[in-house]
Amino acid sequence: MIDQDSDRDATIVQLSFGDRLGALLDTMKALKDLGLDVTKGTVATDSSVTQTKFHIMRFGRKVEDPDMLERIRLTIINNLLKYHPESSEKLAMGEFFGVKPPEKKVDVDIATHVVVEDDGPKRSMLYIETADRPGLLLEIIKIIADTNIDVESAEIDTEGLVAKDKFHVSYRGAKLNSSLSQVLINCLRYYLRRPETDEDSY
């Protein structure tokens, strides 16, 4: 999960998988190789799952460039596959980077869900759930930008085959009205090219 909301100055990256994630220093090095500063790293174990959390900065501030956020995501997943090759069977990225392909195919089993809700008078919350794949974050950000909507912050979460992302968005300093929300939902559904279901909401 990439969290842009919890810390005012840093981007938080959190991983939860298995009982270990290789050496903490190796994961920190992979992030530093991207030109990032890891200001804090913590590890906590909850039952059989280890949660590793990194606070990272670039040029003294949180990471806001969508291309760099996607590189962080792919670097972390690559590192996960290195230390936990068995995770390849449970990740959509396993088909691209891993030893074994996922047990289910993302195109067949996962539909896209897009929801826009009010999040106060000046912004809206955009929820997206769709099949994970390389470049997905950049694709979503581009679609939002093409509709002239501003992304104020985001939480990027990858759970196995599924990407579950939240974006705080606004239009000219205000929340999205119903017409603009519907335009954004339709654009995302179309360009993400996943089957719709009756559960899709707006």
XYZ file of C-alpha atoms in Angstrom:
202
model
C 0.000 0.000 0.000
C 1.260 3.489 -0.905
C -0.204 6.017 1.531
C -0.055 9.743 0.730
C -2.378 10.912 3.529
C -1.042 9.727 6.895
C 2.204 11.727 6.901
C 2.306 15.378 5.826
C 5.935 15.258 4.694
C 6.624 11.683 3.574
C 5.116 8.933 1.435
C 4.428 5.750 3.390
C 4.880 2.360 1.737
C 3.552 -0.658 3.629
C 3.870 -4.355 2.767
C 2.113 -7.289 4.385
C 3.055 -10.822 3.406
C 4.222 -14.045 5.011
C 6.479 -14.208 8.036
C 9.383 -12.163 6.649
C 10.377 -9.939 3.740
C 14.040 -10.774 3.237
C 16.347 -8.311 4.934
C 14.935 -4.903 5.782
C 18.184 -3.310 4.613
C 17.881 -4.938 1.169
C 14.401 -3.494 0.695
C 15.599 -0.073 1.837
C 18.510 -0.298 -0.608
C 16.118 -1.060 -3.484
C 14.244 2.160 -2.671
C 17.435 4.177 -2.309
C 18.575 2.927 -5.732
C 15.582 4.887 -7.108
C 17.053 8.057 -5.627
C 14.726 8.046 -2.634
C 15.484 8.765 1.020
C 14.107 6.275 3.529
C 13.583 8.388 6.628
C 12.155 5.568 8.743
C 11.584 1.828 8.435
C 9.625 -0.387 10.834
C 8.676 -4.066 11.006
C 5.772 -5.485 13.016
C 4.501 -9.061 13.143
C 0.803 -9.786 13.488
C 0.222 -13.527 13.793
C 1.926 -15.066 10.725
C 1.971 -11.839 8.694
C 4.813 -9.339 8.775
C 4.022 -5.690 8.105
C 6.967 -3.663 6.825
C 6.509 0.102 6.660
C 8.795 2.696 5.050
C 8.580 6.485 5.212
C 10.209 7.776 2.033
C 10.990 11.205 0.618
C 12.440 12.625 -2.583
C 14.252 15.964 -2.570
C 13.105 16.525 1.016
C 9.376 16.036 0.396
C 6.827 13.293 -0.217
C 6.806 11.584 -3.612
C 4.115 13.046 -5.873
C 5.264 12.118 -9.375
C 2.964 9.310 -10.666
C 5.793 7.758 -12.698
C 7.998 7.499 -9.599
C 5.124 6.095 -7.529
C 4.642 3.365 -10.127
C 8.397 2.644 -10.126
C 8.273 2.342 -6.335
C 5.344 -0.074 -6.573
C 7.039 -2.271 -9.173
C 10.367 -2.200 -7.298
C 8.700 -3.323 -4.080
C 6.769 -6.103 -5.847
C 9.988 -7.230 -7.554
C 11.685 -7.367 -4.156
C 8.746 -9.310 -2.722
C 9.044 -11.879 -5.502
C 12.795 -12.130 -4.880
C 12.392 -13.038 -1.213
C 9.014 -14.763 -1.514
C 8.915 -16.492 -4.933
C 5.812 -18.360 -3.767
C 3.943 -15.035 -3.809
C 4.122 -15.135 -7.604
C 1.089 -17.415 -7.634
C -1.002 -14.858 -5.724
C 0.031 -11.647 -7.475
C -1.054 -10.335 -10.843
C 2.536 -9.133 -11.231
C 3.694 -12.713 -10.855
C 2.792 -13.243 -14.493
C 5.214 -10.471 -15.499
C 8.073 -10.835 -12.982
C 7.559 -14.077 -11.066
C 8.462 -17.716 -11.235
C 4.879 -18.962 -11.482
C 1.827 -17.284 -13.042
C -1.160 -16.467 -10.817
C -3.705 -19.212 -10.236
C -6.472 -17.029 -11.727
C -6.334 -14.855 -14.815
C -7.015 -11.203 -14.114
C -9.024 -10.515 -17.295
C -11.560 -13.247 -16.560
C -12.071 -13.070 -12.831
C -11.914 -9.412 -11.834
C -14.340 -6.675 -12.854
C -13.694 -2.963 -12.523
C -15.623 -1.035 -9.861
C -15.533 2.757 -9.754
C -17.222 4.878 -7.089
C -17.179 8.649 -6.485
C -18.366 9.988 -3.121
C -18.362 13.416 -1.473
C -15.469 13.976 0.928
C -16.407 17.384 2.279
C -17.352 20.558 0.391
C -14.041 20.951 -1.429
C -13.151 17.462 -2.639
C -14.461 14.042 -3.552
C -13.184 10.523 -2.917
C -12.647 8.306 -5.959
C -12.520 4.568 -5.290
C -11.205 2.203 -7.961
C -10.997 -1.577 -7.798
C -9.638 -3.313 -10.881
C -7.249 -6.001 -12.103
C -3.655 -5.128 -11.259
C -1.020 -4.776 -13.976
C 2.167 -2.811 -14.694
C 1.548 0.840 -15.490
C -1.937 0.842 -13.964
C -1.301 3.824 -11.688
C -0.002 5.941 -14.570
C -2.997 4.929 -16.665
C -5.449 5.994 -13.956
C -3.681 9.315 -13.294
C -3.673 10.118 -17.015
C -7.406 9.420 -17.337
C -8.135 11.682 -14.362
C -5.893 14.437 -15.744
C -7.533 14.187 -19.175
C -10.872 15.105 -17.566
C -9.228 18.204 -15.982
C -9.710 16.840 -12.472
C -7.020 17.469 -9.837
C -5.615 14.655 -7.685
C -4.832 16.006 -4.216
C -3.640 12.768 -2.621
C -3.889 9.013 -3.065
C -3.685 5.651 -1.338
C -2.490 2.897 -3.674
C -3.221 -0.613 -2.431
C -2.347 -3.899 -4.160
C -4.005 -7.055 -2.813
C -3.023 -10.121 -4.785
C -4.583 -9.816 -8.237
C -6.534 -6.679 -7.369
C -5.579 -2.997 -7.206
C -7.717 -1.075 -4.682
C -6.957 2.626 -4.994
C -8.389 5.751 -3.374
C -7.885 9.270 -4.719
C -8.863 12.603 -3.161
C -9.937 14.632 -6.195
C -11.375 18.077 -6.888
C -12.387 20.303 -9.786
C -11.445 23.982 -9.582
C -11.149 23.772 -5.824
C -14.500 22.076 -5.239
C -15.957 18.574 -5.014
C -17.152 16.924 -8.226
C -20.761 17.440 -9.174
C -22.871 14.487 -10.298
C -22.326 15.139 -14.029
C -18.551 15.345 -13.752
C -18.490 12.296 -11.473
C -20.385 10.308 -14.098
C -18.009 11.445 -16.858
C -15.025 10.335 -14.773
C -16.621 6.982 -13.933
C -17.449 6.299 -17.572
C -13.945 7.226 -18.745
C -12.297 4.996 -16.162
C -14.576 2.054 -16.946
C -13.950 2.413 -20.658
C -10.193 2.861 -20.619
C -9.458 0.301 -17.940
C -11.174 -2.179 -20.298
C -12.607 -4.528 -17.699
C -16.125 -6.030 -17.641
C -18.771 -4.110 -15.706
C -21.130 -5.740 -13.244
C -24.356 -4.747 -11.567
C -22.306 -3.865 -8.491
C -20.673 -0.857 -10.169
C -21.819 2.278 -8.389
C -21.864 6.029 -8.791
